[in-house]
Amino acid sequence: MTDKEMISAQVTKAILDLSAAAHLTAGAQIVVGCSTSEIAGGVIGHASVPEIGEWVAEAVLNVCRQKSFVPIFQCCEHLNRSLVIPLEFARALGYVRVNAVPKPKAGGSVPAAAWKMIEEPCLVMGVQADAGIDIGDTLIGMHLRPVAVPYRGEVREVGKAKVVCAYSRLPYVGGERAQYV
């Protein structure tokens, strides 16, 4: 198996596992934060690998197309963790757009690749996603809607990067007399 095949398979499985655990349905928003430096065995932010970014973005976009999920790609701190999202969804969801274009060294290799692969990409300031995958300690938590539930699936690494997933559940309100679905 080539590196591309292995990384694509790991990313695909991680999303599918998360999707099943979270009971995600069509229209669910999935935010992906990814350090290609970490996947390659380096230190986050210091060894960006555009080719790996293409593999990850392609795998995410393929699963999101198959499942009718909204793909969202978090940029690094150089773009204030803005997010790449298809324009149609940014408009429909009312997200605040910002003006920048991600590049491998200013935004990250995965968002830069996604920008090229999405038909009409745009950058937004923040989102409230239903679920997310953090590959390489990129800190996606700020982009998940409350209440975030950690999820550890079978995929614990992509390449050499740690994988941490989470999904959101509805907050419980009420008290001992409340009934929940």
PDB file of C-alpha atoms in Angstrom:
ATOM      1  CA  MET A   1       0.000   0.000   0.000  1.00  0.00           C
ATOM      2  CA  THR A   2       1.377   3.424  -0.927  1.00  0.00           C
ATOM      3  CA  ASP A   3       1.571   6.318   1.547  1.00  0.00           C
ATOM      4  CA  LYS A   4      -1.284   7.995  -0.322  1.00  0.00           C
ATOM      5  CA  GLU A   5      -3.474   4.896  -0.118  1.00  0.00           C
ATOM      6  CA  MET A   6      -2.690   4.402   3.569  1.00  0.00           C
ATOM      7  CA  ILE A   7      -3.359   8.023   4.556  1.00  0.00           C
ATOM      8  CA  SER A   8      -6.523   8.198   2.429  1.00  0.00           C
ATOM      9  CA  ALA A   9      -7.803   4.964   3.967  1.00  0.00           C
ATOM     10  CA  GLN A  10      -7.072   6.160   7.515  1.00  0.00           C
ATOM     11  CA  VAL A  11      -8.814   9.509   6.972  1.00  0.00           C
ATOM     12  CA  THR A  12     -11.805   7.850   5.279  1.00  0.00           C
ATOM     13  CA  LYS A  13     -12.203   5.271   8.052  1.00  0.00           C
ATOM     14  CA  ALA A  14     -11.883   7.931  10.772  1.00  0.00           C
ATOM     15  CA  ILE A  15     -14.704   9.983   9.227  1.00  0.00           C
ATOM     16  CA  LEU A  16     -16.931   6.963   8.623  1.00  0.00           C
ATOM     17  CA  ASP A  17     -16.403   5.697  12.195  1.00  0.00           C
ATOM     18  CA  LEU A  18     -17.143   9.141  13.643  1.00  0.00           C
ATOM     19  CA  SER A  19     -20.207   9.435  11.423  1.00  0.00           C
ATOM     20  CA  ALA A  20     -21.587   6.139  12.704  1.00  0.00           C
ATOM     21  CA  ALA A  21     -20.837   6.872  16.363  1.00  0.00           C
ATOM     22  CA  ALA A  22     -22.425  10.326  16.137  1.00  0.00           C
ATOM     23  CA  HIS A  23     -25.401   9.158  14.041  1.00  0.00           C
ATOM     24  CA  LEU A  24     -24.672  11.918  11.525  1.00  0.00           C
ATOM     25  CA  THR A  25     -27.159  12.451   8.714  1.00  0.00           C
ATOM     26  CA  ALA A  26     -27.090  14.342   5.418  1.00  0.00           C
ATOM     27  CA  GLY A  27     -26.287  18.004   5.944  1.00  0.00           C
ATOM     28  CA  ALA A  28     -24.070  17.393   8.986  1.00  0.00           C
ATOM     29  CA  GLN A  29     -21.099  19.725   9.185  1.00  0.00           C
ATOM     30  CA  ILE A  30     -17.713  18.085   9.714  1.00  0.00           C
ATOM     31  CA  VAL A  31     -14.700  20.224  10.566  1.00  0.00           C
ATOM     32  CA  VAL A  32     -11.243  18.811   9.874  1.00  0.00           C
ATOM     33  CA  GLY A  33      -8.077  20.205  11.364  1.00  0.00           C
ATOM     34  CA  CYS A  34      -4.878  18.637  10.091  1.00  0.00           C
ATOM     35  CA  SER A  35      -1.135  19.050  10.376  1.00  0.00           C
ATOM     36  CA  THR A  36       0.667  17.472   7.442  1.00  0.00           C
ATOM     37  CA  SER A  37       3.888  18.143   9.355  1.00  0.00           C
ATOM     38  CA  GLU A  38       2.695  15.787  12.098  1.00  0.00           C
ATOM     39  CA  ILE A  39       1.462  13.163   9.610  1.00  0.00           C
ATOM     40  CA  ALA A  40       4.958  13.110   8.106  1.00  0.00           C
ATOM     41  CA  GLY A  41       6.541  12.757  11.562  1.00  0.00           C
ATOM     42  CA  GLY A  42       7.583  16.381  11.999  1.00  0.00           C
ATOM     43  CA  VAL A  43       6.516  19.168  14.326  1.00  0.00           C
ATOM     44  CA  ILE A  44       3.253  20.991  13.693  1.00  0.00           C
ATOM     45  CA  GLY A  45       3.773  24.149  11.668  1.00  0.00           C
ATOM     46  CA  HIS A  46       7.370  23.414  10.696  1.00  0.00           C
ATOM     47  CA  ALA A  47       7.385  20.902   7.861  1.00  0.00           C
ATOM     48  CA  SER A  48       4.239  21.350   5.766  1.00  0.00           C
ATOM     49  CA  VAL A  49       3.778  18.704   3.061  1.00  0.00           C
ATOM     50  CA  PRO A  50       1.447  19.961   0.290  1.00  0.00           C
ATOM     51  CA  GLU A  51       1.194  16.513  -1.320  1.00  0.00           C
ATOM     52  CA  ILE A  52      -0.159  15.002   1.922  1.00  0.00           C
ATOM     53  CA  GLY A  53      -2.555  17.954   2.144  1.00  0.00           C
ATOM     54  CA  GLU A  54      -3.966  16.971  -1.239  1.00  0.00           C
ATOM     55  CA  TRP A  55      -4.453  13.365  -0.136  1.00  0.00           C
ATOM     56  CA  VAL A  56      -6.254  14.335   3.070  1.00  0.00           C
ATOM     57  CA  ALA A  57      -8.464  16.981   1.425  1.00  0.00           C
ATOM     58  CA  GLU A  58      -9.414  14.583  -1.361  1.00  0.00           C
ATOM     59  CA  ALA A  59     -10.335  11.817   1.104  1.00  0.00           C
ATOM     60  CA  VAL A  60     -12.442  14.195   3.221  1.00  0.00           C
ATOM     61  CA  LEU A  61     -14.226  15.619   0.193  1.00  0.00           C
ATOM     62  CA  ASN A  62     -14.956  12.137  -1.189  1.00  0.00           C
ATOM     63  CA  VAL A  63     -16.576  10.945   2.046  1.00  0.00           C
ATOM     64  CA  CYS A  64     -18.517  14.186   2.445  1.00  0.00           C
ATOM     65  CA  ARG A  65     -19.859  13.878  -1.116  1.00  0.00           C
ATOM     66  CA  GLN A  66     -20.900  10.260  -0.536  1.00  0.00           C
ATOM     67  CA  LYS A  67     -22.631  11.053   2.767  1.00  0.00           C
ATOM     68  CA  SER A  68     -23.907  14.545   1.823  1.00  0.00           C
ATOM     69  CA  PHE A  69     -21.949  16.131   4.683  1.00  0.00           C
ATOM     70  CA  VAL A  70     -20.706  19.721   4.667  1.00  0.00           C
ATOM     71  CA  PRO A  71     -16.878  19.643   4.493  1.00  0.00           C
ATOM     72  CA  ILE A  72     -15.082  22.291   6.559  1.00  0.00           C
ATOM     73  CA  PHE A  73     -11.294  22.661   6.738  1.00  0.00           C
ATOM     74  CA  GLN A  74      -9.643  24.574   9.578  1.00  0.00           C
ATOM     75  CA  CYS A  75      -6.653  26.778   8.778  1.00  0.00           C
ATOM     76  CA  CYS A  76      -3.730  27.274  11.141  1.00  0.00           C
ATOM     77  CA  GLU A  77      -3.234  30.191  13.499  1.00  0.00           C
ATOM     78  CA  HIS A  78      -1.621  32.300  10.744  1.00  0.00           C
ATOM     79  CA  LEU A  79      -5.157  32.774   9.378  1.00  0.00           C
ATOM     80  CA  ASN A  80      -6.704  32.880  12.870  1.00  0.00           C
ATOM     81  CA  ARG A  81      -8.060  29.344  12.454  1.00  0.00           C
ATOM     82  CA  SER A  82     -10.449  30.515   9.748  1.00  0.00           C
ATOM     83  CA  LEU A  83     -12.163  27.772   7.798  1.00  0.00           C
ATOM     84  CA  VAL A  84     -12.478  26.764   4.146  1.00  0.00           C
ATOM     85  CA  ILE A  85     -16.046  25.841   3.231  1.00  0.00           C
ATOM     86  CA  PRO A  86     -18.023  25.752  -0.017  1.00  0.00           C
ATOM     87  CA  LEU A  87     -19.592  29.174  -0.602  1.00  0.00           C
ATOM     88  CA  GLU A  88     -23.113  27.739  -0.975  1.00  0.00           C
ATOM     89  CA  PHE A  89     -22.983  26.368   2.578  1.00  0.00           C
ATOM     90  CA  ALA A  90     -21.403  29.490   4.057  1.00  0.00           C
ATOM     91  CA  ARG A  91     -24.267  31.537   2.641  1.00  0.00           C
ATOM     92  CA  ALA A  92     -26.980  29.050   3.627  1.00  0.00           C
ATOM     93  CA  LEU A  93     -25.651  28.748   7.178  1.00  0.00           C
ATOM     94  CA  GLY A  94     -25.038  32.473   7.620  1.00  0.00           C
ATOM     95  CA  TYR A  95     -21.335  32.195   8.404  1.00  0.00           C
ATOM     96  CA  VAL A  96     -19.232  35.378   8.425  1.00  0.00           C
ATOM     97  CA  ARG A  97     -16.797  35.414   5.514  1.00  0.00           C
ATOM     98  CA  VAL A  98     -13.234  36.720   5.758  1.00  0.00           C
ATOM     99  CA  ASN A  99     -10.794  37.762   3.067  1.00  0.00           C
ATOM    100  CA  ALA A 100      -7.772  35.503   2.631  1.00  0.00           C
ATOM    101  CA  VAL A 101      -6.626  32.508   0.603  1.00  0.00           C
ATOM    102  CA  PRO A 102      -4.903  29.658   2.470  1.00  0.00           C
ATOM    103  CA  LYS A 103      -1.431  28.603   1.378  1.00  0.00           C
ATOM    104  CA  PRO A 104       0.671  25.735   2.747  1.00  0.00           C
ATOM    105  CA  LYS A 105       2.772  28.054   4.959  1.00  0.00           C
ATOM    106  CA  ALA A 106      -0.094  30.423   5.840  1.00  0.00           C
ATOM    107  CA  GLY A 107      -3.220  28.450   6.478  1.00  0.00           C
ATOM    108  CA  GLY A 108      -1.984  24.899   6.026  1.00  0.00           C
ATOM    109  CA  SER A 109      -1.526  22.323   3.299  1.00  0.00           C
ATOM    110  CA  VAL A 110      -4.929  20.679   3.763  1.00  0.00           C
ATOM    111  CA  PRO A 111      -6.998  23.906   3.617  1.00  0.00           C
ATOM    112  CA  ALA A 112      -4.848  25.113   0.694  1.00  0.00           C
ATOM    113  CA  ALA A 113      -5.551  21.873  -1.189  1.00  0.00           C
ATOM    114  CA  ALA A 114      -9.260  21.986  -0.301  1.00  0.00           C
ATOM    115  CA  TRP A 115      -9.401  25.575  -1.591  1.00  0.00           C
ATOM    116  CA  LYS A 116      -8.276  24.313  -5.003  1.00  0.00           C
ATOM    117  CA  MET A 117     -10.601  21.274  -4.989  1.00  0.00           C
ATOM    118  CA  ILE A 118     -13.848  22.956  -3.923  1.00  0.00           C
ATOM    119  CA  GLU A 119     -15.749  24.504  -6.831  1.00  0.00           C
ATOM    120  CA  GLU A 120     -16.530  27.807  -5.084  1.00  0.00           C
ATOM    121  CA  PRO A 121     -14.517  27.965  -1.857  1.00  0.00           C
ATOM    122  CA  CYS A 122     -14.626  30.730   0.688  1.00  0.00           C
ATOM    123  CA  LEU A 123     -13.081  31.415   4.052  1.00  0.00           C
ATOM    124  CA  VAL A 124     -15.231  31.965   7.140  1.00  0.00           C
ATOM    125  CA  MET A 125     -14.401  33.248  10.596  1.00  0.00           C
ATOM    126  CA  GLY A 126     -15.961  30.451  12.623  1.00  0.00           C
ATOM    127  CA  VAL A 127     -18.498  27.627  12.502  1.00  0.00           C
ATOM    128  CA  GLN A 128     -20.559  25.490  14.851  1.00  0.00           C
ATOM    129  CA  ALA A 129     -19.946  22.047  13.351  1.00  0.00           C
ATOM    130  CA  ASP A 130     -21.723  18.846  14.308  1.00  0.00           C
ATOM    131  CA  ALA A 131     -18.529  16.798  14.471  1.00  0.00           C
ATOM    132  CA  GLY A 132     -14.835  17.073  13.847  1.00  0.00           C
ATOM    133  CA  ILE A 133     -11.566  15.292  13.350  1.00  0.00           C
ATOM    134  CA  ASP A 134      -8.307  16.701  14.657  1.00  0.00           C
ATOM    135  CA  ILE A 135      -5.265  15.168  13.005  1.00  0.00           C
ATOM    136  CA  GLY A 136      -2.045  16.270  14.675  1.00  0.00           C
ATOM    137  CA  ASP A 137      -3.202  18.449  17.595  1.00  0.00           C
ATOM    138  CA  THR A 138      -4.667  21.361  15.611  1.00  0.00           C
ATOM    139  CA  LEU A 139      -7.276  22.275  18.255  1.00  0.00           C
ATOM    140  CA  ILE A 140     -10.633  22.194  16.454  1.00  0.00           C
ATOM    141  CA  GLY A 141     -12.756  22.420  19.602  1.00  0.00           C
ATOM    142  CA  MET A 142     -13.619  26.084  19.082  1.00  0.00           C
ATOM    143  CA  HIS A 143     -15.492  25.106  15.923  1.00  0.00           C
ATOM    144  CA  LEU A 144     -17.787  22.471  17.450  1.00  0.00           C
ATOM    145  CA  ARG A 145     -21.205  23.351  18.748  1.00  0.00           C
ATOM    146  CA  PRO A 146     -21.912  22.592  22.397  1.00  0.00           C
ATOM    147  CA  VAL A 147     -21.949  19.971  23.875  1.00  0.00           C
ATOM    148  CA  ALA A 148     -18.806  18.281  22.488  1.00  0.00           C
ATOM    149  CA  VAL A 149     -18.452  14.552  23.147  1.00  0.00           C
ATOM    150  CA  PRO A 150     -14.949  13.055  22.691  1.00  0.00           C
ATOM    151  CA  TYR A 151     -14.842   9.987  20.477  1.00  0.00           C
ATOM    152  CA  ARG A 152     -12.000   7.533  20.124  1.00  0.00           C
ATOM    153  CA  GLY A 153     -12.480   5.279  17.139  1.00  0.00           C
ATOM    154  CA  GLU A 154     -10.255   2.590  15.713  1.00  0.00           C
ATOM    155  CA  VAL A 155      -8.139   5.129  13.820  1.00  0.00           C
ATOM    156  CA  ARG A 156      -5.779   6.562  16.427  1.00  0.00           C
ATOM    157  CA  GLU A 157      -3.206   7.892  13.950  1.00  0.00           C
ATOM    158  CA  VAL A 158      -2.982   9.154  10.391  1.00  0.00           C
ATOM    159  CA  GLY A 159       0.584   8.629   9.342  1.00  0.00           C
ATOM    160  CA  LYS A 160       2.489   9.606  12.488  1.00  0.00           C
ATOM    161  CA  ALA A 161      -0.102  12.158  13.708  1.00  0.00           C
ATOM    162  CA  LYS A 162      -2.480  11.550  16.610  1.00  0.00           C
ATOM    163  CA  VAL A 163      -6.179  11.565  15.769  1.00  0.00           C
ATOM    164  CA  VAL A 164      -8.802  12.924  18.161  1.00  0.00           C
ATOM    165  CA  CYS A 165     -12.481  13.106  17.209  1.00  0.00           C
ATOM    166  CA  ALA A 166     -15.558  14.655  18.753  1.00  0.00           C
ATOM    167  CA  TYR A 167     -19.204  15.122  17.970  1.00  0.00           C
ATOM    168  CA  SER A 168     -21.874  17.347  19.430  1.00  0.00           C
ATOM    169  CA  ARG A 169     -24.993  16.351  21.269  1.00  0.00           C
ATOM    170  CA  LEU A 170     -27.946  18.450  22.280  1.00  0.00           C
ATOM    171  CA  PRO A 171     -27.592  19.991  25.750  1.00  0.00           C
ATOM    172  CA  TYR A 172     -29.752  18.406  28.448  1.00  0.00           C
ATOM    173  CA  VAL A 173     -32.106  20.878  30.074  1.00  0.00           C
ATOM    174  CA  GLY A 174     -34.625  20.401  32.827  1.00  0.00           C
ATOM    175  CA  GLY A 175     -34.113  18.243  35.835  1.00  0.00           C
ATOM    176  CA  GLU A 176     -35.216  14.984  37.292  1.00  0.00           C
ATOM    177  CA  ARG A 177     -38.705  15.318  35.779  1.00  0.00           C
ATOM    178  CA  ALA A 178     -37.393  15.997  32.251  1.00  0.00           C
ATOM    179  CA  GLN A 179     -37.585  13.298  29.611  1.00  0.00           C
ATOM    180  CA  TYR A 180     -35.019  13.043  26.835  1.00  0.00           C
ATOM    181  CA  VAL A 181     -34.963  11.559  23.345  1.00  0.00           C
TER     182      VAL A 181
END
